[in-house]
XYZ file of C-alpha atoms in Angstrom:
714
model
C 7.076 -1.977 37.123
C 8.223 -4.981 39.236
C 11.563 -5.235 40.332
C 11.864 -8.995 39.508
C 11.575 -8.279 35.744
C 15.417 -8.463 35.122
C 15.780 -11.522 37.119
C 13.042 -13.391 35.194
C 14.841 -12.537 31.984
C 15.350 -15.489 29.525
C 17.200 -15.912 26.178
C 13.919 -16.192 24.201
C 14.257 -16.677 20.524
C 15.686 -14.745 17.516
C 12.494 -14.985 15.469
C 10.080 -13.547 14.965
C 11.459 -10.174 14.732
C 9.743 -7.506 16.845
C 7.944 -7.926 20.333
C 5.551 -10.885 20.274
C 3.329 -11.718 23.364
C 2.960 -15.606 24.339
C 0.318 -15.038 27.079
C 2.934 -14.729 29.952
C 5.666 -12.435 28.531
C 7.146 -10.738 25.461
C 9.911 -12.251 23.114
C 12.092 -9.175 21.782
C 14.248 -9.531 18.766
C 16.009 -7.023 16.751
C 18.610 -7.067 13.971
C 21.971 -5.482 14.078
C 25.097 -6.608 12.522
C 27.249 -4.038 14.046
C 25.797 -3.195 17.363
C 27.490 -4.205 20.596
C 24.671 -4.303 23.075
C 20.742 -3.610 22.778
C 18.592 -2.522 25.781
C 14.855 -2.573 25.722
C 13.297 0.562 27.518
C 9.828 0.143 29.053
C 7.676 3.053 29.669
C 4.347 3.745 31.377
C 1.302 3.811 29.269
C 1.438 7.425 28.442
C 5.274 6.756 27.226
C 6.406 9.556 29.068
C 8.217 7.588 32.105
C 10.586 5.089 31.409
C 10.348 2.329 34.142
C 13.019 0.114 33.535
C 15.701 -0.592 31.139
C 16.727 -4.514 30.128
C 19.573 -5.579 28.047
C 18.734 -8.362 25.886
C 20.739 -11.067 26.916
C 21.527 -13.153 23.582
C 23.062 -12.679 20.379
C 22.331 -14.943 17.565
C 22.935 -14.594 13.637
C 22.859 -10.730 14.250
C 19.888 -10.753 16.178
C 19.831 -9.610 19.630
C 16.953 -11.151 21.683
C 15.422 -11.879 24.943
C 12.200 -12.831 26.485
C 10.958 -10.583 29.453
C 8.073 -11.822 31.855
C 5.021 -10.033 32.987
C 4.870 -7.766 29.722
C 2.002 -7.729 27.587
C -0.332 -6.105 25.013
C -0.466 -2.283 25.664
C 3.246 -2.291 26.863
C 5.143 0.842 25.349
C 8.581 0.505 24.858
C 11.778 1.486 22.497
C 15.300 0.341 22.206
C 18.690 1.876 22.904
C 21.292 0.417 20.579
C 24.986 0.441 21.809
C 27.954 0.496 19.146
C 30.592 2.657 17.746
C 29.803 6.317 16.666
C 32.084 6.602 13.605
C 30.028 8.323 10.773
C 33.244 8.270 8.251
C 32.904 4.507 8.649
C 29.221 4.445 8.298
C 28.177 3.610 11.754
C 25.737 6.248 13.813
C 25.172 4.315 17.195
C 24.069 6.524 19.937
C 22.552 4.981 22.906
C 21.264 8.175 24.204
C 18.546 8.158 21.656
C 15.444 6.096 21.997
C 14.551 4.222 18.847
C 11.535 3.028 17.287
C 11.428 -1.054 16.825
C 11.350 -1.457 12.821
C 8.849 -4.266 13.674
C 6.406 -2.582 15.862
C 2.928 -3.074 15.006
C 1.701 -0.185 16.733
C 2.976 3.344 17.833
C 1.879 5.995 20.451
C 2.625 9.786 20.614
C 4.018 12.031 17.969
C 7.640 13.333 17.193
C 8.595 16.522 18.698
C 11.267 18.105 16.839
C 13.937 18.834 19.504
C 17.766 19.076 18.932
C 18.004 16.180 21.385
C 16.557 13.636 18.570
C 19.506 14.117 16.373
C 22.591 11.818 17.016
C 24.874 14.796 16.489
C 24.755 18.310 18.028
C 23.109 20.718 16.091
C 25.588 23.793 15.314
C 28.793 22.145 16.422
C 31.489 22.684 14.256
C 32.217 19.155 13.480
C 28.528 19.072 12.332
C 27.288 15.391 12.095
C 30.563 13.943 13.255
C 29.886 15.565 16.781
C 28.069 13.271 19.190
C 25.024 14.275 21.133
C 24.631 13.137 24.785
C 21.137 14.218 25.338
C 18.164 11.855 25.872
C 15.763 11.670 23.105
C 13.199 9.724 24.872
C 10.780 12.663 25.910
C 10.467 13.815 22.245
C 10.126 10.427 20.615
C 6.942 8.508 19.542
C 7.223 5.007 21.216
C 6.541 1.222 20.265
C 3.662 -0.888 21.620
C 3.308 -4.425 22.274
C -0.117 -5.557 20.797
C -2.433 -8.356 20.883
C -2.611 -9.662 17.098
C -5.846 -11.674 17.932
C -8.690 -10.354 15.775
C -12.362 -12.101 15.141
C -12.784 -11.753 11.235
C -15.902 -13.523 11.802
C -15.036 -16.492 9.155
C -14.351 -13.737 6.583
C -11.851 -15.202 4.002
C -8.394 -13.224 3.929
C -9.145 -12.190 0.546
C -11.817 -12.277 -2.358
C -9.237 -11.511 -5.038
C -10.886 -9.479 -8.364
C -9.296 -10.668 -11.571
C -7.073 -8.190 -13.213
C -9.029 -7.858 -16.324
C -12.214 -6.416 -14.198
C -10.108 -4.352 -11.938
C -10.887 -0.630 -11.773
C -8.430 1.293 -9.240
C -9.720 4.372 -7.222
C -6.816 6.373 -5.711
C -7.659 8.023 -2.533
C -6.866 9.404 0.865
C -8.041 7.714 4.007
C -8.214 11.220 5.856
C -9.283 13.483 2.940
C -11.740 11.213 1.566
C -14.394 11.749 4.276
C -13.209 15.288 6.242
C -16.243 16.879 4.242
C -18.485 13.792 3.863
C -21.993 14.740 5.311
C -23.081 11.177 5.901
C -19.883 10.262 8.143
C -20.481 11.097 11.747
C -18.255 14.200 12.587
C -16.252 12.230 15.277
C -15.237 9.661 12.428
C -14.390 11.906 9.533
C -10.850 11.553 8.561
C -10.515 7.934 9.995
C -10.244 4.222 9.425
C -13.620 4.038 10.795
C -14.748 6.845 9.077
C -13.870 5.288 5.694
C -15.613 2.220 6.545
C -18.956 3.782 6.755
C -21.654 2.284 4.381
C -22.247 5.306 2.426
C -18.578 5.961 1.700
C -17.956 2.337 0.402
C -21.293 2.150 -1.783
C -20.373 5.428 -3.637
C -17.160 3.859 -4.394
C -18.531 0.324 -5.511
C -21.560 2.056 -7.115
C -19.486 3.978 -9.686
C -18.044 0.621 -11.017
C -14.828 0.714 -8.970
C -13.333 -2.470 -7.686
C -10.251 -1.905 -5.863
C -9.387 1.081 -3.511
C -5.951 2.334 -3.520
C -5.105 4.165 -0.382
C -2.194 6.837 -0.021
C 0.427 5.614 2.670
C -0.961 4.570 6.176
C 2.221 3.245 7.597
C 3.266 5.345 10.432
C 4.984 8.426 9.226
C 6.791 11.552 10.355
C 5.692 15.088 9.923
C 8.722 17.230 8.299
C 10.050 19.833 10.618
C 10.206 22.352 7.567
C 6.372 21.796 7.025
C 5.398 22.353 10.514
C 7.479 25.298 10.597
C 5.341 26.849 7.984
C 1.959 25.759 9.464
C 1.850 22.929 6.981
C 1.628 19.106 7.409
C 3.084 15.953 5.557
C -0.538 15.286 4.158
C 0.569 12.503 1.585
C 2.472 10.557 4.209
C 5.081 9.599 2.063
C 7.819 9.727 4.850
C 7.418 6.337 6.580
C 9.083 5.458 9.982
C 7.072 2.294 10.881
C 6.605 -0.404 7.943
C 4.307 -2.484 10.335
C 2.305 -0.324 12.208
C -1.022 1.851 10.855
C -0.542 5.503 11.372
C -2.532 6.363 14.840
C -3.457 9.655 13.689
C -6.112 8.152 11.157
C -7.627 6.432 14.093
C -10.661 7.723 15.792
C -9.607 5.548 18.559
C -5.753 6.246 18.404
C -5.151 3.430 21.465
C -6.860 0.967 19.220
C -5.690 1.859 15.719
C -4.611 -1.677 14.857
C -8.274 -2.958 15.352
C -9.841 -0.010 13.856
C -7.808 -0.674 10.662
C -8.843 -4.254 10.490
C -12.382 -3.295 11.079
C -12.197 -0.754 8.001
C -10.567 -3.731 5.762
C -13.416 -6.125 7.065
C -16.151 -3.472 5.915
C -14.432 -2.704 2.692
C -14.348 -6.631 1.736
C -18.115 -6.789 2.882
C -18.469 -4.265 -0.095
C -17.225 -6.284 -2.422
C -14.342 -4.279 -2.783
C -10.338 -4.897 -2.736
C -7.950 -2.821 -0.525
C -4.871 -1.853 -1.940
C -2.081 0.208 0.146
C 0.580 2.742 -1.389
C 3.782 1.580 0.346
C 7.168 3.431 0.827
C 9.958 1.044 1.252
C 12.397 3.126 -0.678
C 13.438 5.551 1.964
C 12.776 6.538 5.591
C 12.097 9.713 7.313
C 15.336 9.693 9.004
C 16.946 11.735 6.081
C 20.542 12.069 5.171
C 23.705 12.516 7.500
C 21.911 15.712 8.938
C 18.732 13.995 9.499
C 17.327 12.839 12.829
C 18.040 9.372 14.437
C 14.565 7.574 15.124
C 15.044 4.081 14.334
C 17.036 2.244 11.459
C 19.972 5.032 11.671
C 20.455 3.956 15.193
C 20.121 0.380 14.788
C 22.551 -0.280 12.044
C 23.004 2.460 9.596
C 25.522 0.839 7.644
C 23.116 -2.299 6.877
C 19.818 -0.416 6.401
C 20.737 2.320 4.205
C 22.893 2.625 0.641
C 25.916 4.531 1.693
C 28.592 5.861 -0.785
C 31.023 3.256 -1.065
C 34.202 5.352 -0.746
C 32.661 7.984 1.604
C 30.141 5.978 3.888
C 29.289 9.029 5.929
C 27.181 9.958 3.158
C 24.076 8.549 1.908
C 23.015 7.541 -1.726
C 19.981 9.800 -2.558
C 18.075 7.900 -5.582
C 14.848 8.772 -4.116
C 15.421 12.527 -3.651
C 14.562 12.437 -0.074
C 18.168 11.998 1.405
C 18.401 8.286 1.954
C 17.908 5.067 0.106
C 17.027 1.898 1.709
C 19.465 -0.986 0.973
C 17.305 -3.580 -0.458
C 20.695 -5.351 -1.301
C 20.745 -6.444 2.184
C 19.207 -9.643 2.878
C 17.824 -8.676 6.411
C 16.543 -5.615 4.715
C 14.603 -7.795 2.053
C 13.315 -9.686 4.933
C 12.101 -6.551 6.685
C 10.289 -5.239 3.571
C 8.842 -8.751 2.811
C 7.966 -9.537 6.292
C 5.943 -6.207 6.472
C 4.206 -7.169 3.116
C 3.226 -10.451 4.211
C 2.004 -9.236 7.621
C -0.118 -6.714 5.772
C -1.539 -9.386 3.597
C -1.956 -12.124 5.887
C -2.729 -10.410 9.125
C -4.261 -7.183 8.034
C -6.005 -9.022 4.944
C -4.818 -6.407 2.550
C -5.382 -7.323 -1.142
C -2.288 -5.751 -2.689
C 0.442 -3.035 -2.565
C 1.378 0.192 -4.911
C 5.280 0.510 -4.568
C 6.303 4.309 -4.355
C 9.394 4.656 -6.400
C 9.394 0.990 -7.254
C 12.751 0.981 -9.020
C 14.670 1.601 -5.874
C 13.336 -1.840 -4.665
C 15.049 -3.510 -7.765
C 18.368 -1.555 -7.289
C 21.586 -3.258 -6.820
C 24.986 -1.822 -6.391
C 25.089 -1.645 -10.238
C 21.754 -0.135 -10.873
C 18.376 -1.530 -11.721
C 18.062 -5.165 -12.171
C 14.635 -6.758 -12.854
C 16.229 -9.978 -11.061
C 17.100 -8.331 -7.969
C 16.887 -10.072 -4.653
C 13.838 -8.308 -3.627
C 12.269 -8.965 -6.706
C 13.208 -12.587 -6.754
C 11.904 -12.818 -3.164
C 8.641 -11.597 -4.247
C 8.358 -13.818 -7.118
C 8.912 -17.000 -5.357
C 6.842 -16.109 -2.210
C 3.560 -18.036 -1.741
C 1.644 -15.224 -0.392
C 3.066 -12.201 -2.275
C 2.562 -14.344 -5.415
C -1.112 -14.260 -4.773
C -1.592 -10.459 -4.336
C -1.621 -7.641 -6.445
C 1.788 -5.880 -7.059
C 2.060 -2.474 -8.736
C 5.235 -0.638 -9.046
C 5.629 3.228 -9.862
C 8.522 1.956 -12.147
C 10.831 5.331 -11.689
C 13.024 6.742 -9.399
C 15.345 9.803 -9.278
C 18.503 7.978 -9.659
C 20.707 7.155 -12.856
C 18.713 4.605 -15.275
C 15.532 5.314 -12.985
C 12.867 5.155 -15.537
C 11.861 1.633 -16.025
C 8.411 1.462 -17.302
C 7.718 -1.950 -18.515
C 10.704 -3.485 -17.099
C 9.457 -5.186 -14.233
C 9.261 -9.010 -14.192
C 6.208 -10.912 -14.878
C 3.418 -10.867 -12.171
C 3.806 -7.079 -11.699
C 1.818 -4.168 -13.048
C 3.022 -0.788 -13.501
C 1.980 2.706 -13.569
C 2.021 3.888 -17.154
C 2.686 7.436 -17.325
C 3.138 7.155 -21.299
C -0.719 6.886 -21.389
C -1.084 9.650 -19.026
C 1.198 12.095 -21.120
C -0.107 10.595 -24.381
C -3.845 10.844 -23.822
C -3.562 14.332 -22.236
C -1.706 15.440 -25.133
C -4.034 14.139 -27.480
C -7.195 15.470 -26.370
C -5.666 19.227 -26.223
C -4.491 18.670 -30.003
C -0.740 18.197 -29.102
C -0.496 14.711 -30.371
C -1.744 12.521 -32.994
C -3.313 9.214 -33.556
C -0.334 7.481 -34.194
C 1.086 8.159 -30.715
C -2.562 7.367 -29.227
C -2.855 4.001 -30.740
C -0.645 1.946 -28.608
C -1.766 3.467 -25.547
C -5.526 2.227 -26.202
C -4.269 -1.147 -26.696
C -2.000 -1.447 -22.999
C 1.171 -0.159 -24.844
C 2.311 -3.513 -26.011
C 5.756 -1.966 -26.955
C 6.163 -1.732 -23.175
C 4.472 -4.680 -21.724
C 3.992 -7.453 -24.377
C 6.842 -9.463 -23.357
C 7.416 -12.920 -21.249
C 3.859 -13.553 -21.227
C 2.767 -10.361 -19.381
C -0.680 -9.498 -19.619
C -2.499 -6.289 -20.812
C -3.546 -5.673 -17.273
C 0.053 -5.174 -16.537
C -0.255 -1.498 -17.814
C -2.074 0.395 -15.252
C -3.530 3.348 -17.205
C -4.153 6.825 -15.722
C -4.595 10.500 -16.744
C -4.540 11.748 -13.037
C -2.906 10.581 -9.746
C -2.522 12.132 -6.357
C 0.579 14.411 -7.631
C -0.750 16.563 -10.499
C -3.737 18.436 -11.324
C -7.221 16.898 -10.880
C -9.078 15.865 -13.862
C -11.330 19.064 -13.716
C -8.039 21.149 -13.319
C -6.421 19.668 -16.421
C -9.169 21.487 -18.601
C -9.460 24.228 -16.352
C -5.588 25.573 -16.001
C -2.591 26.037 -18.087
C -0.291 26.827 -15.310
C 0.238 25.605 -11.582
C -1.235 27.562 -8.672
C 0.599 26.387 -5.787
C 1.020 29.439 -3.742
C -0.703 27.884 -0.719
C 2.547 25.441 -0.290
C 4.764 28.523 0.491
C 7.372 27.499 -1.801
C 7.056 30.560 -4.299
C 5.803 28.295 -7.057
C 8.878 26.468 -7.082
C 7.392 23.058 -6.302
C 5.415 20.728 -8.407
C 5.767 20.006 -12.059
C 5.305 22.526 -14.877
C 4.698 20.024 -17.462
C 1.120 19.525 -16.903
C 0.011 18.905 -20.569
C -3.161 20.832 -19.636
C -5.480 23.598 -21.393
C -7.587 26.309 -19.890
C -9.639 26.461 -23.182
C -9.379 30.288 -23.233
C -9.551 31.663 -19.488
C -7.480 30.543 -16.546
C -9.244 28.819 -14.015
C -13.384 28.900 -13.214
C -15.385 30.796 -15.670
C -18.996 31.587 -16.651
C -18.428 31.320 -20.299
C -20.858 28.830 -21.617
C -18.911 27.686 -24.664
C -15.674 27.359 -22.479
C -17.513 25.227 -20.200
C -19.194 23.050 -22.572
C -15.716 22.391 -24.351
C -14.133 21.684 -20.630
C -16.895 19.106 -19.571
C -16.737 17.578 -22.870
C -12.800 17.029 -22.809
C -13.387 15.481 -18.907
C -15.714 12.851 -20.369
C -13.056 12.352 -23.474
C -10.432 11.707 -20.887
C -12.529 9.163 -18.936
C -13.979 7.436 -21.680
C -10.357 7.221 -23.352
C -9.344 5.796 -19.582
C -11.946 3.308 -18.940
C -12.407 1.830 -22.458
C -8.607 1.137 -23.323
C -7.065 -2.020 -22.766
C -5.149 -2.148 -19.502
C -6.160 -1.513 -16.073
C -7.502 1.924 -15.492
C -7.106 3.983 -12.374
C -9.386 6.759 -11.267
C -8.672 9.408 -8.736
C -11.093 9.852 -6.085
C -13.241 12.962 -6.706
C -12.426 13.074 -10.484
C -16.006 11.284 -11.071
C -17.701 14.372 -9.841
C -15.092 17.184 -10.978
C -13.183 17.824 -7.904
C -10.731 20.782 -8.038
C -7.598 21.600 -6.209
C -7.772 25.044 -7.480
C -4.912 24.624 -9.862
C -2.530 23.287 -6.986
C -0.592 20.337 -8.458
C 1.385 19.276 -5.660
C -0.840 19.281 -2.522
C 1.525 17.070 -0.743
C 1.410 19.307 2.166
C -2.239 20.320 2.450
C -4.273 18.854 5.039
C -7.094 21.268 4.304
C -9.801 21.750 2.023
C -7.492 22.132 -0.967
C -6.881 18.401 -0.760
C -9.928 17.036 1.036
C -12.846 15.571 -1.358
C -15.695 18.361 -1.469
C -18.847 16.340 -0.992
C -20.993 19.471 -1.935
C -21.839 17.621 -5.469
C -23.908 19.980 -7.887
C -26.071 18.925 -10.775
C -23.098 18.645 -13.269
C -21.174 16.670 -10.752
C -24.088 14.307 -10.409
C -24.222 14.021 -14.276
C -20.511 13.036 -14.439
C -21.062 10.477 -11.882
C -23.748 9.001 -14.089
C -21.281 9.158 -17.019
C -18.566 7.497 -15.357
C -21.045 4.714 -14.047
C -22.134 4.074 -17.349
C -18.637 3.555 -18.944
C -17.426 1.337 -16.102
C -20.817 -0.679 -16.710
C -19.874 -0.990 -20.557
C -16.254 -1.987 -19.754
C -17.631 -4.523 -17.634
C -20.530 -5.869 -20.155
C -18.201 -6.295 -23.009
C -14.914 -8.301 -22.532
C -13.336 -7.487 -25.649
C -12.547 -3.975 -23.913
C -10.379 -5.966 -21.339
C -8.891 -8.773 -23.035
C -6.574 -10.957 -21.163
C -4.247 -11.059 -23.982
C -2.607 -8.570 -26.345
C -4.658 -8.006 -29.415
C -2.924 -7.705 -32.658
C -3.874 -6.484 -36.299
C -2.479 -9.569 -37.835
C -4.993 -11.748 -39.634
C -5.381 -15.090 -37.410
C -5.835 -17.224 -40.470
C -6.804 -20.405 -38.775
C -9.864 -18.422 -37.133
C -10.226 -16.067 -39.923
C -10.543 -13.536 -37.452
C -8.500 -9.939 -37.563
C -8.458 -9.001 -33.642
C -8.309 -5.131 -34.460
C -8.682 -2.798 -37.325
C -7.901 0.873 -37.473
C -10.492 2.685 -39.513
C -10.295 6.068 -41.219
C -13.101 8.545 -41.671
C -14.158 6.968 -44.826
C -14.995 3.825 -43.366
C -12.021 1.972 -44.826
C -8.930 0.335 -42.985
C -6.023 2.974 -42.317
C -3.531 3.101 -44.753
C 0.387 4.274 -44.148
C -0.491 7.801 -45.567
C -3.568 8.133 -42.779
C -1.031 8.021 -39.820
C 0.511 11.221 -40.627
C 1.697 13.815 -37.813
C -1.695 15.914 -38.184
C -4.268 12.901 -38.072
C -6.337 13.714 -35.093
C -9.230 11.345 -35.771
C -9.460 7.396 -35.917
C -11.746 4.538 -35.303
C -10.550 1.224 -33.683
C -12.600 -1.912 -34.428
C -12.064 -4.650 -31.631
C -13.563 -8.085 -33.040
C -15.530 -9.849 -30.519
C -14.664 -13.066 -32.297
C -10.945 -12.504 -31.316
C -9.436 -15.338 -29.420
C -9.944 -15.198 -25.849
C -7.027 -17.243 -24.227
C -4.396 -19.713 -25.600
C -7.385 -21.956 -26.723
C -7.434 -21.420 -30.499
C -10.923 -20.659 -30.888
C -13.209 -17.738 -31.803
C -14.389 -15.506 -28.910
C -18.145 -14.921 -28.628
C -18.266 -11.340 -27.566
C -19.953 -8.392 -28.912
C -17.621 -6.156 -31.694
C -16.892 -2.866 -30.647
C -16.046 0.563 -32.543
C -14.278 3.249 -30.797
C -14.019 6.498 -32.401
C -11.551 9.386 -31.139
C -11.837 12.894 -32.704
C -9.569 15.315 -31.058
C -9.756 17.804 -33.903
C -11.620 20.884 -32.899
C -14.253 20.709 -35.889
C -16.779 18.051 -36.888
C -15.386 14.982 -38.751
C -18.094 13.213 -41.037
C -17.188 9.398 -40.244
C -18.464 6.317 -42.212
C -19.491 3.484 -40.231
C -17.457 0.422 -41.437
C -18.669 -2.805 -42.495
C -17.573 -5.582 -40.479
C -17.949 -9.478 -40.966
C -21.042 -9.177 -42.830
C -24.015 -7.169 -44.081
C -26.891 -7.727 -42.017
C -25.743 -5.895 -39.189
C -26.016 -2.436 -37.400
C -24.163 -0.113 -34.997
C -25.648 0.595 -31.781
C -24.545 3.787 -30.285
C -23.206 3.503 -26.497
C -21.353 6.551 -25.923
C -21.082 9.982 -27.407
C -19.413 12.244 -25.247
C -21.026 15.232 -27.127
C -24.473 14.242 -26.183
C -26.147 13.217 -22.873
C -27.538 9.755 -22.135
C -31.052 11.289 -21.958
C -30.371 12.736 -25.587
C -29.166 9.566 -26.714
C -32.586 7.835 -25.618
C -34.635 10.465 -27.368
C -34.351 8.553 -30.676
C -33.306 5.492 -32.229
C -29.311 5.320 -31.980
C -28.758 2.089 -34.251
C -27.117 2.835 -37.786
C -26.591 0.713 -40.752
C -22.901 -0.191 -41.822
C -21.928 2.660 -44.303
C -24.002 5.232 -42.597
C -22.317 8.615 -42.011
C -22.217 9.786 -38.560
C -21.118 13.556 -37.550
C -18.430 13.101 -35.097
C -18.333 16.362 -33.104
C -15.074 18.100 -32.705
C -13.354 16.956 -29.491
C -15.381 13.763 -28.699
C -15.083 10.045 -28.099
C -17.682 7.496 -29.470
C -18.396 3.895 -28.659
C -20.422 1.488 -30.717
C -21.695 -2.141 -30.599
C -22.279 -4.197 -33.403
C -25.410 -6.218 -33.297
C -26.587 -8.528 -35.817
C -30.070 -7.320 -37.529
C -31.710 -10.334 -36.290
C -30.747 -9.990 -32.738
């Protein structure tokens, strides 16, 4: 490193935050309200040797900044931040600790769990009040200056897919391709591997529109997992909100470019890309955690601390700390990150882990919080998909349906009710609102049915196959004596725990999988599938595979005949969802008669073919029909729709129900069977599957049916 660098340092600018190359040098800008001095440490390309340490010369509006000449893309760096080490006052500055830039666009190296990465001396009698003087740099990952330029070849930033047509698909960028036979071995488990044509063709082919990736922001592996020979596979332990994790890159030195190339290929396939993001906490843990970035830059600003004991952290996340989204600079960092991924990386949307945290103010959840207001008014964030996981571990943390207009939310009420219904533990009265996008939760302030993200499985919990195969979780491989993972699985093994050769049990299990899928994909709202559920992937009963970077979590692409049959079923159901708009209305349907149009948008039907009466909704009822009238008003314009009318029948009873197909809107009509989960598509094609209104159809126990109403002269 040339000795002239310090003499060439200029004041630079307090914006933009982070390290930005202008062709001649790099402007560094770092927020800290309570620091007294900030130094930039420049390293060799390997990140092992510190070459020079330069103090940022200027301090403007709580931003330390400076411009350093002859520094450019590929430069490895970190910060050392000086200030008071006073944990009892909430301050944990320790310039002996090298810190990652919160705005770094790339990282190099991996964290080594050494006592030197802690700001205090482990084992000292004063615990975290002690001060550690060891240099942490040899054990730290480092930040990297990048060249932001990338040729998108004229590809638009986004080709947004309308919410009512959206089908989400949750997956893991590594686990999805680790065993994929059509991905080059060297590319398996990487951004480049995920962008392989065969991978994207499968996703697109089953009717998915939008891929939702588990966290790809740079994250830290927990020491306790590494000690057990495990890893933080899911990645919910972020340390860099602007950097794609280099471990998922085939070419680590160019991880940023490789991620962009993946996004480009996803878009070329006609798919959207949504990222699962973790802005609720960081990898630094509580007062006993390491000092890696935010804690050493300005602990009192970045984290929520106990008001009367600021030595300690508020832990609404269950991970040790909570990001302080009440601080304007922290809000700015998060919204800057979101805009960066949207504008520079061309990402189409975000799913927010423990989203309630983001709307917390000192007095609790507030759907008019500073962060939510910032998103609402932002011209970029107002155009991307925003999906909240509307709960956290803190008081008042469960907030399903309470996010403001413009947001979608994971609806766990759908998951729980649908699972219960099909195992016979619920009834049609409880199921009914779930089929209609849970209007009691979401039909307010002009919100649309798509705001309810319906799912029956997610990354945490049983796979779809395991819901019908196991009564109990089997998490032995996690090494926590079965104490991890939820015991509230709402599952059933139907007679034998685990896989079996019993043909009757296997028939019931296969039908229940189809029932769950059909209910998910044909309900109002936005459906979310989990990767591999479309062909019966199993985790062998592990319902908390967060630490399993192994065959337990990886998608097994050795698809047998029954798996291919299930793929065909999913493809058929998603095509029906796309074909019949009444299944994905952009407004909440109601039972009330629209007198002006003389249309009743939906009608609940009993087995006798008549409209459900009050007494039909008793606690024992497990079979019901739902007519969705295609003439229902499509938008705010008061005119009839021109779509087909649909009849859905659900029967969770274990035995056959003789169901009279209702008359609807005239006599010259017949119902055409589209789906019966008790029979295969091939069987449906063997004979005429059209039925006159008033005909009796034998609905097999535990089955889901869909009919379309077609005029006789059609």
